[in-house]
Amino acid sequence: VSEFNLINHYFKQLTASKADVILGIGDDCAITRVPDARLLATSIDTLISGVHFPHGTSAEDIGYKALAVNLSDLAAMGAQPAWVSLALTMPDENAQWLQGFCRGFAQLAQQYNVQLIGGDTTRGDLSISVQIYGFVEPQKFLRRDRAQLGELIYVSGYLGDAGLGLACALNKLASTSALQSCIQQLNRPLPRVELGQSLIDISACAIDISDGLAADLQHILDASQCAALIELDALPLSAELKAHYAERVDWQQVLTSGDDYELCFTIDAAEENKLIAIAAQLKLKLTKIGVIKQGVGIEFMHLNGAEFTLTTAGYNHF
Amino acid sequence: VSEFNLINHYFKQLTASKADVILGIGDDCAITRVPDARLLATSIDTLISGVHFPHGTSAEDIGYKALAVNLSDLAAMGAQPAWVSLALTMPDENAQWLQGFCRGFAQLAQQYNVQLIGGDTTRGDLSISVQIYGFVEPQKFLRRDRAQLGELIYVSGYLGDAGLGLACALNKLASTSALQSCIQQLNRPLPRVELGQSLIDISACAIDISDGLAADLQHILDASQCAALIELDALPLSAELKAHYAERVDWQQVLTSGDDYELCFTIDAAEENKLIAIAAQLKLKLTKIGVIKQGVGIEFMHLNGAEFTLTTAGYNHF
């Protein structure tokens, strides 16, 4: 099967046809239309076997996750998903693997009405680059450099589960049935697209947590030139994670393990009631974890006033 | 150096700042504006060491070529280049290599006023995925499925030089000084962006020749449901290639070796005078090589009426 036919065979029918796609897969470029009065939001992310997912991850989970992490970037801007391009490098053409990959990818693509508009397949070690496209309204999107002094810091969902799942998947932890939900969180993160879009009226500042809360919140602080106080005991921890750690939570792990794909965002205290309504509407846990303050860096405090100091900030590829 | 700082350090200053980039590198997404009454043209291409460029290719040539092959996709649509995203996977952080890569990439980016708006750096075997963005006018772009019966088939530049250059680079040929220009053609292809934009008033159908004329023209024929007659002796061959082959041109090589990045396009005979003016204005060789006809496939004929039959159609990754 030629590269051209491979794309046609596996990918052309993968996703729905949208009216704003003038020319999809099969030409030198895709031709698409951005709606009037909308801006384009785009992000590219690469997933490498053994780095972004453990060796042995199922093809379906890889396909799902490749799209999920990109949708998470759109979520962090409050953008509406639109289209996606896929550059897939793999060692050989394995029909079963490709079918699984496509199934996982298509599941999310259909859920978010995202059309696959471009692709490139090449031979090499397994590597997946996904380029996502979405729309935002001018002036109404979330960015890293908009945190204001005194704003409250919130996160969605739970922190640290994917990190525990990874330790399980790498056989560093005994795989208990309780930890299965952590492996699910690692392989099937839920991009917070609806949350991001709901936040644009009450927040200006968000990031998605891909490298751990400490590292990603620090990106907000660097861009916004401020500091944060985080109440450690307020951090949202799942029942599974609490059960795993019993009385001694590994805060280092919770704060620095990656792959949570939750949103961290800031709001003015006056908007808290609206946020509670959003949480109820989305049936999503949203937790106040701290406050933006003057200075540099993140201060992690326990309720009893004890300070916690991180030894490393987060995942680092180099 | 963290991934985040790596992007900032090497890539943020790489290209010019454009007014239509609202938010560039450094957030979860880039935010950009497509001009009113324009459509977005996008393409993604991956380059793998040992597949898309020989091992040992200089970092600067790799950086140049990664952008050139994507600009060539825009050229094949008649699109105006706008922005670019870069997903770079490399085994380690080598400052010298990165500086070279950026120099080659930035040279073309500046030449075509393309701003780098997004990036991802990961650790792994060297692999470069580039996503390019450009603009076209509605109804005024070149596509593969618009060849019409009786139209003339043209190509830009020369065919087969990059293939000879590759054979040289792989030490399959003695590297003569004459073949240095072929290696240059392999490593530094000239994307035909200006030609593509000039063609939109007189042509509806084009493709860029990345996998060899035979394979890429066949894509046009498949999409347009027609056949082609190609006059072999009309094919544009460089003085270097002719000298290399002396009296026995290897037509198989000329028709199937990749990396030429010339445009193949069709026009109505009534537009030939306008095309001659374009060639003169761009100082670019444009050669009539055949005609679109009814049927299936490509017939290659010599002037003396002898037919030539290909043994394989072009480069195939799988």
XYZ file of C-alpha atoms in Angstrom:
636
model
C 0.000 0.000 0.000
C 1.432 3.374 -0.947
C 1.555 6.278 1.458
C -1.189 7.928 -0.560
C -3.458 4.916 -0.381
C -2.687 4.410 3.298
C -4.035 7.856 4.084
C -7.076 7.254 1.933
C -7.738 3.810 3.273
C -7.493 4.415 6.985
C -7.944 8.092 7.494
C -10.145 9.682 4.860
C -13.374 8.267 6.275
C -12.224 8.735 9.856
C -14.203 11.817 10.721
C -17.304 13.700 9.741
C -17.529 16.082 6.786
C -17.914 19.689 7.835
C -19.240 22.536 5.725
C -16.226 24.711 6.575
C -13.824 22.197 4.992
C -13.649 23.151 1.312
C -10.985 20.579 0.465
C -9.998 17.826 2.894
C -7.471 15.014 2.739
C -6.060 14.133 -0.673
C -4.562 17.311 -2.114
C -1.331 19.175 -1.389
C -3.105 21.281 1.224
C -6.437 21.282 2.967
C -8.567 24.353 2.301
C -10.790 25.491 5.146
C -12.848 28.496 6.165
C -12.533 30.279 9.511
C -15.900 31.824 10.463
C -16.266 35.599 10.175
C -15.221 37.443 13.306
C -13.379 34.412 14.679
C -9.671 33.935 15.193
C -7.810 30.702 14.582
C -6.332 28.819 17.559
C -3.711 26.188 16.690
C -1.352 23.881 18.527
C 1.022 21.071 17.575
C 2.058 18.232 19.895
C 4.197 15.174 19.339
C 3.762 11.888 21.180
C 6.715 9.497 21.310
C 6.485 5.904 22.454
C 8.188 5.469 25.833
C 8.026 9.203 26.535
C 4.399 10.287 26.202
C 2.913 6.860 26.635
C 4.480 3.654 27.966
C 5.697 1.060 25.471
C 2.903 -1.468 25.222
C 0.084 1.074 25.317
C -2.738 -0.140 23.087
C -3.068 1.412 19.629
C -6.570 2.581 20.518
C -5.364 4.377 23.640
C -2.530 5.997 21.668
C -4.956 7.232 19.013
C -7.277 8.591 21.677
C -4.519 10.281 23.641
C -2.857 11.871 20.603
C -6.045 13.804 19.938
C -6.918 14.328 23.621
C -3.708 16.169 24.486
C -4.249 18.518 21.554
C -7.881 19.123 22.425
C -6.602 19.949 25.897
C -4.518 22.770 24.390
C -7.640 24.172 22.742
C -9.464 23.806 26.068
C -6.774 25.888 27.764
C -7.552 28.753 25.352
C -11.325 28.404 25.653
C -11.413 27.545 21.949
C -14.032 25.653 19.975
C -12.475 22.608 18.223
C -12.663 22.542 14.427
C -10.165 20.414 12.494
C -7.075 18.286 12.976
C -4.033 17.138 10.950
C -2.071 14.001 11.712
C 1.572 13.197 10.943
C 2.082 9.537 11.741
C 5.477 7.844 11.723
C 5.502 4.084 12.260
C 7.899 1.211 11.718
C 5.667 -0.720 9.337
C 2.121 -0.858 8.070
C 0.303 -2.949 10.636
C -3.375 -3.029 9.672
C -4.533 -4.140 13.102
C -2.561 -1.416 14.850
C -3.808 1.237 12.421
C -7.410 0.183 12.871
C -7.051 0.417 16.635
C -5.312 3.788 16.398
C -8.024 5.134 14.136
C -10.771 3.834 16.407
C -9.361 5.684 19.428
C -8.668 8.834 17.403
C -12.086 8.819 15.748
C -13.932 8.355 19.015
C -12.791 11.753 20.304
C -12.939 13.372 16.859
C -16.609 12.475 16.566
C -17.356 13.511 20.133
C -15.973 17.001 19.461
C -17.022 17.216 15.793
C -13.417 17.610 14.667
C -12.664 16.796 11.014
C -9.334 15.270 9.980
C -8.161 17.506 7.122
C -4.554 16.507 6.527
C -2.132 13.717 7.058
C 1.337 12.457 6.370
C 2.524 8.911 6.987
C 6.205 8.062 7.106
C 8.307 5.110 8.099
C 10.343 5.229 11.287
C 10.109 4.766 15.041
C 6.567 5.280 16.278
C 5.866 8.998 16.639
C 2.633 10.936 16.285
C 2.406 14.672 15.666
C -1.055 16.141 15.810
C -1.942 19.665 14.775
C -5.260 20.919 16.097
C -7.299 23.902 14.933
C -10.068 25.734 16.723
C -11.841 29.081 16.845
C -11.929 31.840 19.434
C -13.608 35.243 19.530
C -11.285 38.242 19.466
C -10.424 39.368 23.026
C -12.322 36.390 24.454
C -9.785 33.662 24.987
C -7.706 32.388 27.876
C -3.979 33.003 27.977
C -1.073 32.459 30.334
C -0.141 36.088 30.832
C -3.400 37.404 32.269
C -3.257 36.355 35.948
C -3.982 39.339 38.252
C -2.933 39.940 41.832
C -5.533 38.657 44.292
C -7.224 36.320 41.802
C -8.184 32.865 42.990
C -6.475 29.823 41.489
C -8.677 26.892 40.541
C -8.085 23.459 39.026
C -10.525 21.038 37.451
C -10.783 17.346 38.293
C -8.113 15.583 40.335
C -4.339 15.834 40.374
C -1.771 13.052 40.321
C -3.909 10.142 39.156
C -2.242 9.856 35.754
C 1.153 9.868 37.452
C 0.124 6.962 39.660
C -1.265 5.251 36.574
C 2.067 5.673 34.842
C 3.950 4.179 37.791
C 1.541 1.228 37.570
C 1.935 0.869 33.820
C 5.720 0.876 34.220
C 5.393 -1.867 36.866
C 6.809 0.404 39.545
C 3.647 -0.162 41.580
C 1.598 -3.266 42.122
C -1.492 -2.860 39.933
C -4.439 -2.927 42.276
C -8.012 -2.655 41.069
C -8.167 0.813 42.672
C -5.279 1.949 40.500
C -7.053 0.858 37.316
C -8.871 4.194 37.295
C -5.462 5.918 37.428
C -4.320 3.947 34.374
C -7.563 4.983 32.696
C -6.741 8.615 33.549
C -3.265 8.144 32.032
C -4.485 6.569 28.791
C -7.825 8.280 28.359
C -7.570 11.811 29.722
C -10.723 13.888 29.337
C -9.878 17.172 27.597
C -11.721 19.977 29.392
C -13.031 21.583 26.211
C -16.473 22.509 27.568
C -14.928 23.967 30.715
C -12.509 26.116 28.707
C -15.327 27.508 26.593
C -17.453 28.141 29.696
C -14.635 30.058 31.379
C -14.171 32.757 28.752
C -16.789 35.030 30.345
C -15.321 34.880 33.850
C -11.589 34.210 33.391
C -8.775 35.526 31.210
C -6.049 33.135 32.269
C -5.677 29.374 32.015
C -3.241 26.583 31.184
C -3.674 22.853 30.844
C -1.741 20.701 33.282
C 0.381 18.410 31.148
C 3.685 18.526 33.039
C 2.328 18.727 36.582
C 0.652 21.570 38.466
C 3.915 23.043 39.751
C 5.523 23.413 36.331
C 2.411 24.544 34.489
C 1.260 27.040 37.122
C 4.799 28.415 37.011
C 4.308 29.110 33.280
C 1.307 31.272 34.199
C 3.336 33.053 36.879
C 6.286 33.648 34.565
C 4.041 35.004 31.816
C 1.956 37.111 34.221
C 4.933 38.223 36.363
C 3.473 37.255 39.705
C 3.620 34.542 42.367
C 1.177 32.064 43.891
C 0.278 30.702 47.274
C -1.061 27.146 47.057
C -2.861 25.418 49.913
C -1.584 21.866 49.644
C -4.399 20.404 51.703
C -6.938 21.925 49.325
C -5.583 20.072 46.279
C -8.208 17.762 44.781
C -7.122 14.164 45.295
C -9.111 11.194 44.095
C -10.325 8.528 46.503
C -8.029 6.096 44.681
C -4.979 8.279 45.182
C -5.798 8.942 48.840
C -6.341 5.239 49.435
C -3.040 4.437 47.745
C -1.072 6.890 49.876
C -3.095 6.211 53.041
C -1.867 8.872 55.508
C 1.291 9.923 53.711
C 0.444 11.692 50.439
C 3.475 12.049 48.184
C 3.059 15.775 47.450
C 6.095 15.786 45.220
C 4.363 13.250 42.977
C 1.009 15.025 43.046
C 2.570 18.366 42.097
C 5.015 17.210 39.431
C 3.654 14.127 37.707
C 2.330 14.880 34.267
C -0.536 13.849 32.033
C -3.407 15.132 34.185
C -4.765 17.358 31.370
C -6.886 19.292 33.812
C -7.198 23.076 33.536
C -5.602 25.476 35.993
C -7.147 28.961 35.794
C -7.593 32.175 37.735
C -10.747 34.159 38.450
C -11.725 37.217 40.418
C -13.482 36.275 43.662
C -16.548 38.149 42.405
C -16.987 35.443 39.749
C -17.038 32.487 42.123
C -20.807 32.094 42.045
C -20.781 31.861 38.273
C -18.038 29.263 38.519
C -20.111 27.174 40.912
C -22.909 27.227 38.351
C -20.488 26.100 35.630
C -19.253 23.231 37.800
C -22.832 22.138 38.414
C -23.758 22.386 34.749
C -20.707 20.424 33.586
C -20.884 18.018 36.549
C -17.174 18.687 36.982
C -15.228 19.141 40.193
C -13.622 22.591 40.333
C -11.435 23.320 43.340
C -10.013 26.534 44.719
C -6.379 25.770 45.511
C -4.765 29.158 46.122
C -4.318 32.779 45.246
C -2.170 34.969 42.985
C 0.173 37.279 44.890
C 3.130 39.535 44.312
C 6.593 38.122 43.931
C 8.203 35.151 42.255
C 7.532 31.429 42.432
C 5.019 29.215 44.191
C 4.661 28.871 47.945
C 3.118 25.554 48.992
C 1.552 25.691 52.475
C -0.200 23.148 54.651
C -3.230 24.148 56.705
C -1.054 24.001 59.821
C 1.273 26.599 58.283
C 4.055 24.192 57.432
C 5.729 24.962 54.135
C 6.454 22.311 51.526
C 9.425 22.588 49.174
C 9.594 20.821 45.839
C 12.802 19.107 44.815
C 12.127 19.213 41.038
C 9.554 21.199 39.149
C 8.156 18.788 36.585
C 8.789 16.608 33.604
C 11.648 17.796 31.443
C 12.519 16.255 28.091
C 16.096 17.524 28.110
C 17.328 23.578 29.519
C 13.656 22.717 29.754
C 11.512 22.088 26.731
C 9.829 25.402 27.368
C 13.076 27.317 27.496
C 14.404 25.460 24.480
C 11.513 26.767 22.391
C 11.978 30.246 23.735
C 15.717 30.263 23.357
C 16.084 28.969 19.829
C 12.769 29.500 18.153
C 10.917 32.480 19.534
C 13.121 35.015 17.799
C 13.428 32.907 14.679
C 11.042 34.743 12.456
C 9.447 38.134 11.950
C 6.459 39.406 13.921
C 3.349 39.737 11.794
C 0.281 41.810 12.547
C -2.034 38.847 11.924
C -0.410 36.841 14.754
C -2.312 37.829 17.905
C -0.474 35.358 20.138
C 2.633 33.522 18.978
C 4.888 30.945 20.610
C 4.609 30.535 24.365
C 0.979 29.749 25.158
C -1.099 26.589 24.796
C -2.155 27.673 21.305
C -1.185 30.329 18.838
C -3.970 32.775 17.981
C -3.964 34.138 14.440
C -6.244 36.007 12.073
C -7.113 34.848 8.559
C -7.830 37.879 6.350
C -11.440 38.567 5.409
C -12.531 36.783 2.249
C -9.576 34.409 2.366
C -9.546 30.682 3.008
C -6.902 28.880 5.023
C -4.548 26.459 3.219
C -2.673 24.033 5.496
C -0.338 21.081 5.104
C 1.733 18.904 7.426
C 4.885 17.034 6.400
C 7.323 14.935 8.392
C 11.010 14.572 7.551
C 12.868 11.552 8.906
C 16.623 11.183 8.856
C 17.656 8.532 6.342
C 14.314 8.742 4.549
C 13.729 12.369 3.576
C 17.346 13.420 3.803
C 20.517 11.303 3.937
C 22.132 10.712 7.310
C 24.912 13.261 7.532
C 22.939 16.103 5.970
C 23.935 19.367 7.647
C 21.604 20.812 10.278
C 21.256 23.963 8.196
C 20.182 22.021 5.113
C 17.687 20.017 7.192
C 16.191 23.207 8.623
C 15.947 24.725 5.163
C 14.436 21.631 3.577
C 11.868 21.062 6.351
C 10.336 24.422 5.545
C 10.936 24.211 1.777
C 8.921 21.026 1.280
C 6.000 22.569 3.148
C 6.197 25.818 1.210
C 6.130 23.627 -1.888
C 2.732 22.288 -0.794
C 1.441 25.844 -0.515
C 2.931 26.578 -3.944
C 0.991 23.651 -5.420
C -2.254 25.309 -4.241
C -1.276 28.795 -5.402
C -1.411 29.905 -1.770
C 0.269 32.856 -0.085
C 2.470 31.680 2.834
C 1.567 32.977 6.287
C 2.715 31.028 9.352
C 4.397 27.781 10.351
C 4.500 25.394 13.349
C 7.387 23.073 14.091
C 7.397 19.777 15.998
C 11.020 18.789 16.475
C 12.122 15.443 17.889
C 15.832 14.995 18.502
C 18.065 12.687 20.476
C 19.628 15.380 22.664
C 19.964 19.116 22.936
C 22.895 19.958 20.706
C 23.291 23.731 20.643
C 25.410 23.746 17.506
C 22.977 21.525 15.630
C 19.997 23.625 16.758
C 21.667 26.849 15.706
C 22.356 25.406 12.264
C 18.834 24.054 11.950
C 17.356 27.414 12.921
C 19.615 29.268 10.495
C 18.427 27.165 7.553
C 14.799 27.324 8.659
C 14.888 31.069 9.293
C 16.475 31.828 5.926
C 13.414 30.612 4.047
C 10.983 31.880 6.689
C 12.318 35.383 6.273
C 12.379 35.121 2.482
C 8.666 34.261 2.416
C 7.648 36.350 5.468
C 6.446 33.276 7.342
C 6.147 33.580 11.129
C 6.816 30.606 13.410
C 3.756 30.489 15.682
C 4.015 27.148 17.452
C 6.444 24.488 18.432
C 6.942 21.300 20.348
C 10.297 19.732 21.150
C 10.579 16.130 22.253
C 13.344 13.625 22.756
C 13.756 10.748 20.323
C 15.211 9.840 16.952
C 15.586 12.898 14.742
C 12.247 13.711 13.135
C 10.797 17.026 12.034
C 7.109 17.695 11.437
C 6.267 21.050 9.958
C 2.766 22.441 9.652
C 2.434 25.311 7.185
C -0.424 27.808 6.854
C -1.269 30.044 3.933
C -4.144 31.931 2.353
C -6.080 31.443 -0.868
C -9.038 33.238 -2.387
C -12.284 31.256 -2.602
C -12.559 29.487 -5.979
C -9.047 30.649 -6.911
C -6.710 27.879 -5.917
C -5.053 24.964 -7.672
C -6.174 21.431 -6.957
C -5.465 17.931 -8.201
C -8.943 17.126 -9.491
C -9.296 19.903 -12.056
C -7.353 18.627 -15.100
C -9.483 18.856 -18.272
C -9.288 16.816 -21.484
C -7.027 18.491 -24.003
C -5.206 20.667 -21.505
C -1.448 20.983 -21.822
C 0.790 19.585 -19.089
C 3.675 21.755 -17.933
C 6.458 21.406 -15.375
C 8.734 24.029 -13.849
C 12.495 23.769 -13.604
C 14.323 20.494 -14.245
C 13.513 16.909 -13.358
C 15.766 14.287 -11.820
C 18.547 16.461 -10.458
C 17.675 15.856 -6.804
C 17.598 12.123 -7.479
C 21.095 12.251 -8.905
C 22.125 14.369 -5.938
C 20.767 11.715 -3.595
C 22.681 8.960 -5.377
C 25.793 11.105 -4.942
C 25.104 11.813 -1.266
C 24.636 8.084 -0.654
C 27.988 7.422 -2.360
C 26.302 5.448 -5.112
C 27.850 7.828 -7.633
C 31.266 9.413 -7.770
C 30.772 13.011 -6.682
C 31.905 15.131 -9.585
C 31.861 18.903 -9.508
C 29.022 18.811 -12.053
C 26.922 16.791 -9.633
C 27.379 19.359 -6.843
C 24.467 21.323 -8.293
C 22.357 18.157 -8.031
C 23.250 17.814 -4.349
C 22.314 21.477 -3.956
C 18.965 20.702 -5.607
C 18.480 17.801 -3.155
C 19.319 19.810 -0.034
C 18.062 23.235 -1.037
C 15.018 22.833 -3.254
C 13.415 26.112 -4.329
C 9.714 26.054 -3.479
C 7.781 27.481 -6.442
C 5.621 29.774 -4.343
C 5.622 32.714 -6.767
C 4.827 30.419 -9.695
C 1.886 28.853 -7.851
C 0.428 32.259 -7.056
C 0.954 33.410 -10.648
C -0.853 30.369 -12.017
C -4.185 30.887 -10.272
C -5.520 33.067 -13.109
C -4.697 30.634 -15.897
C -4.742 27.176 -14.296
C -6.998 25.229 -11.937
C -4.841 22.137 -11.507
C -1.383 21.593 -10.048
C 0.682 19.324 -7.827
C 4.211 19.588 -6.519
C 6.609 16.872 -7.598
C 7.914 15.315 -4.420
C 7.794 11.606 -5.306
C 8.741 11.865 -8.982
C 6.795 13.111 -12.006
C 5.225 9.729 -12.774
C 3.736 9.232 -9.291
C 2.647 12.820 -8.771
C 1.143 13.309 -12.219
C -0.736 10.066 -11.595
C -2.306 11.685 -8.513
C -3.672 14.428 -10.791
C -4.969 11.835 -13.246
C -6.604 9.740 -10.510
C -8.266 12.784 -8.985
C -9.324 14.207 -12.364
C -10.276 10.810 -13.865
C -8.263 11.163 -17.050
C -4.999 10.043 -18.662
C -1.858 11.756 -19.933
C 0.452 11.505 -22.892
C 3.999 12.599 -21.979
C 6.669 13.355 -24.578
C 9.788 11.969 -22.947
C 12.138 13.938 -25.150
C 10.455 17.177 -24.066
C 11.235 16.640 -20.371
C 13.438 19.442 -19.010
C 16.830 17.985 -18.130
C 19.640 20.035 -16.668
C 23.001 20.297 -18.400
C 24.476 18.456 -15.408
C 22.067 15.543 -15.709
C 22.516 15.321 -19.471
C 26.295 15.394 -19.084
C 26.117 12.684 -16.426
C 24.056 10.365 -18.600
C 25.836 11.302 -21.831
C 23.778 9.609 -24.550
C 21.793 7.196 -22.395
C 19.394 9.102 -20.127
C 17.991 6.887 -17.369
C 14.322 7.761 -17.900
C 13.263 5.528 -15.057
C 15.344 7.669 -12.704
C 14.176 10.974 -14.184
C 10.509 9.993 -13.887
C 10.549 8.367 -10.462
C 13.232 9.963 -8.329
C 11.799 12.283 -5.730
C 12.631 15.607 -4.109
C 12.410 17.780 -7.226
C 9.752 20.075 -5.664
C 8.869 21.511 -9.035
C 5.243 22.157 -9.981
C 3.370 20.070 -12.542
C 0.223 21.848 -13.769
C -2.263 21.918 -16.628
C -3.490 24.860 -18.711
C -5.749 25.416 -21.673
C -3.719 26.063 -24.841
C -5.373 29.496 -25.045
C -3.431 30.503 -21.915
C 0.026 29.650 -23.241
C 0.943 33.241 -24.042
C 0.158 34.321 -20.506
C 2.294 31.442 -19.250
C 5.219 32.571 -21.367
C 4.917 35.998 -19.771
C 4.918 34.421 -16.305
C 8.037 32.397 -17.127
C 9.781 35.552 -18.295
C 8.714 37.535 -15.250
C 9.833 34.829 -12.788
C 12.919 33.965 -14.862
C 11.846 30.359 -14.472
C 11.973 27.574 -17.048
C 8.462 26.240 -17.760
C 8.234 23.319 -20.164
C 5.314 21.778 -22.013
C 5.703 18.028 -21.581
C 2.392 16.545 -22.690
C -1.366 16.632 -22.847
C -4.361 15.410 -20.849
C -6.422 12.789 -22.672
C -9.182 10.287 -22.035
C -8.445 6.987 -20.364
C -6.312 5.737 -17.529
C -2.603 6.072 -16.750
C 0.349 7.798 -18.373
C 1.720 7.001 -21.815
C 5.386 7.942 -22.192
C 6.402 8.415 -25.842
C 9.669 9.269 -27.548
C 9.710 11.617 -30.528
C 10.335 8.627 -32.803
C 7.104 7.050 -31.540
C 8.759 4.463 -29.328
C 6.905 3.898 -26.072
C 8.634 3.767 -22.689
C 7.294 1.664 -19.827
C 8.093 2.355 -16.203
C 8.981 -0.507 -13.898
C 7.977 1.262 -10.653
C 5.966 4.416 -10.213
C 7.794 6.354 -7.521
C 9.013 6.473 -3.984
C 6.881 4.439 -1.596
C 7.338 4.487 2.165
C 5.570 1.161 2.742
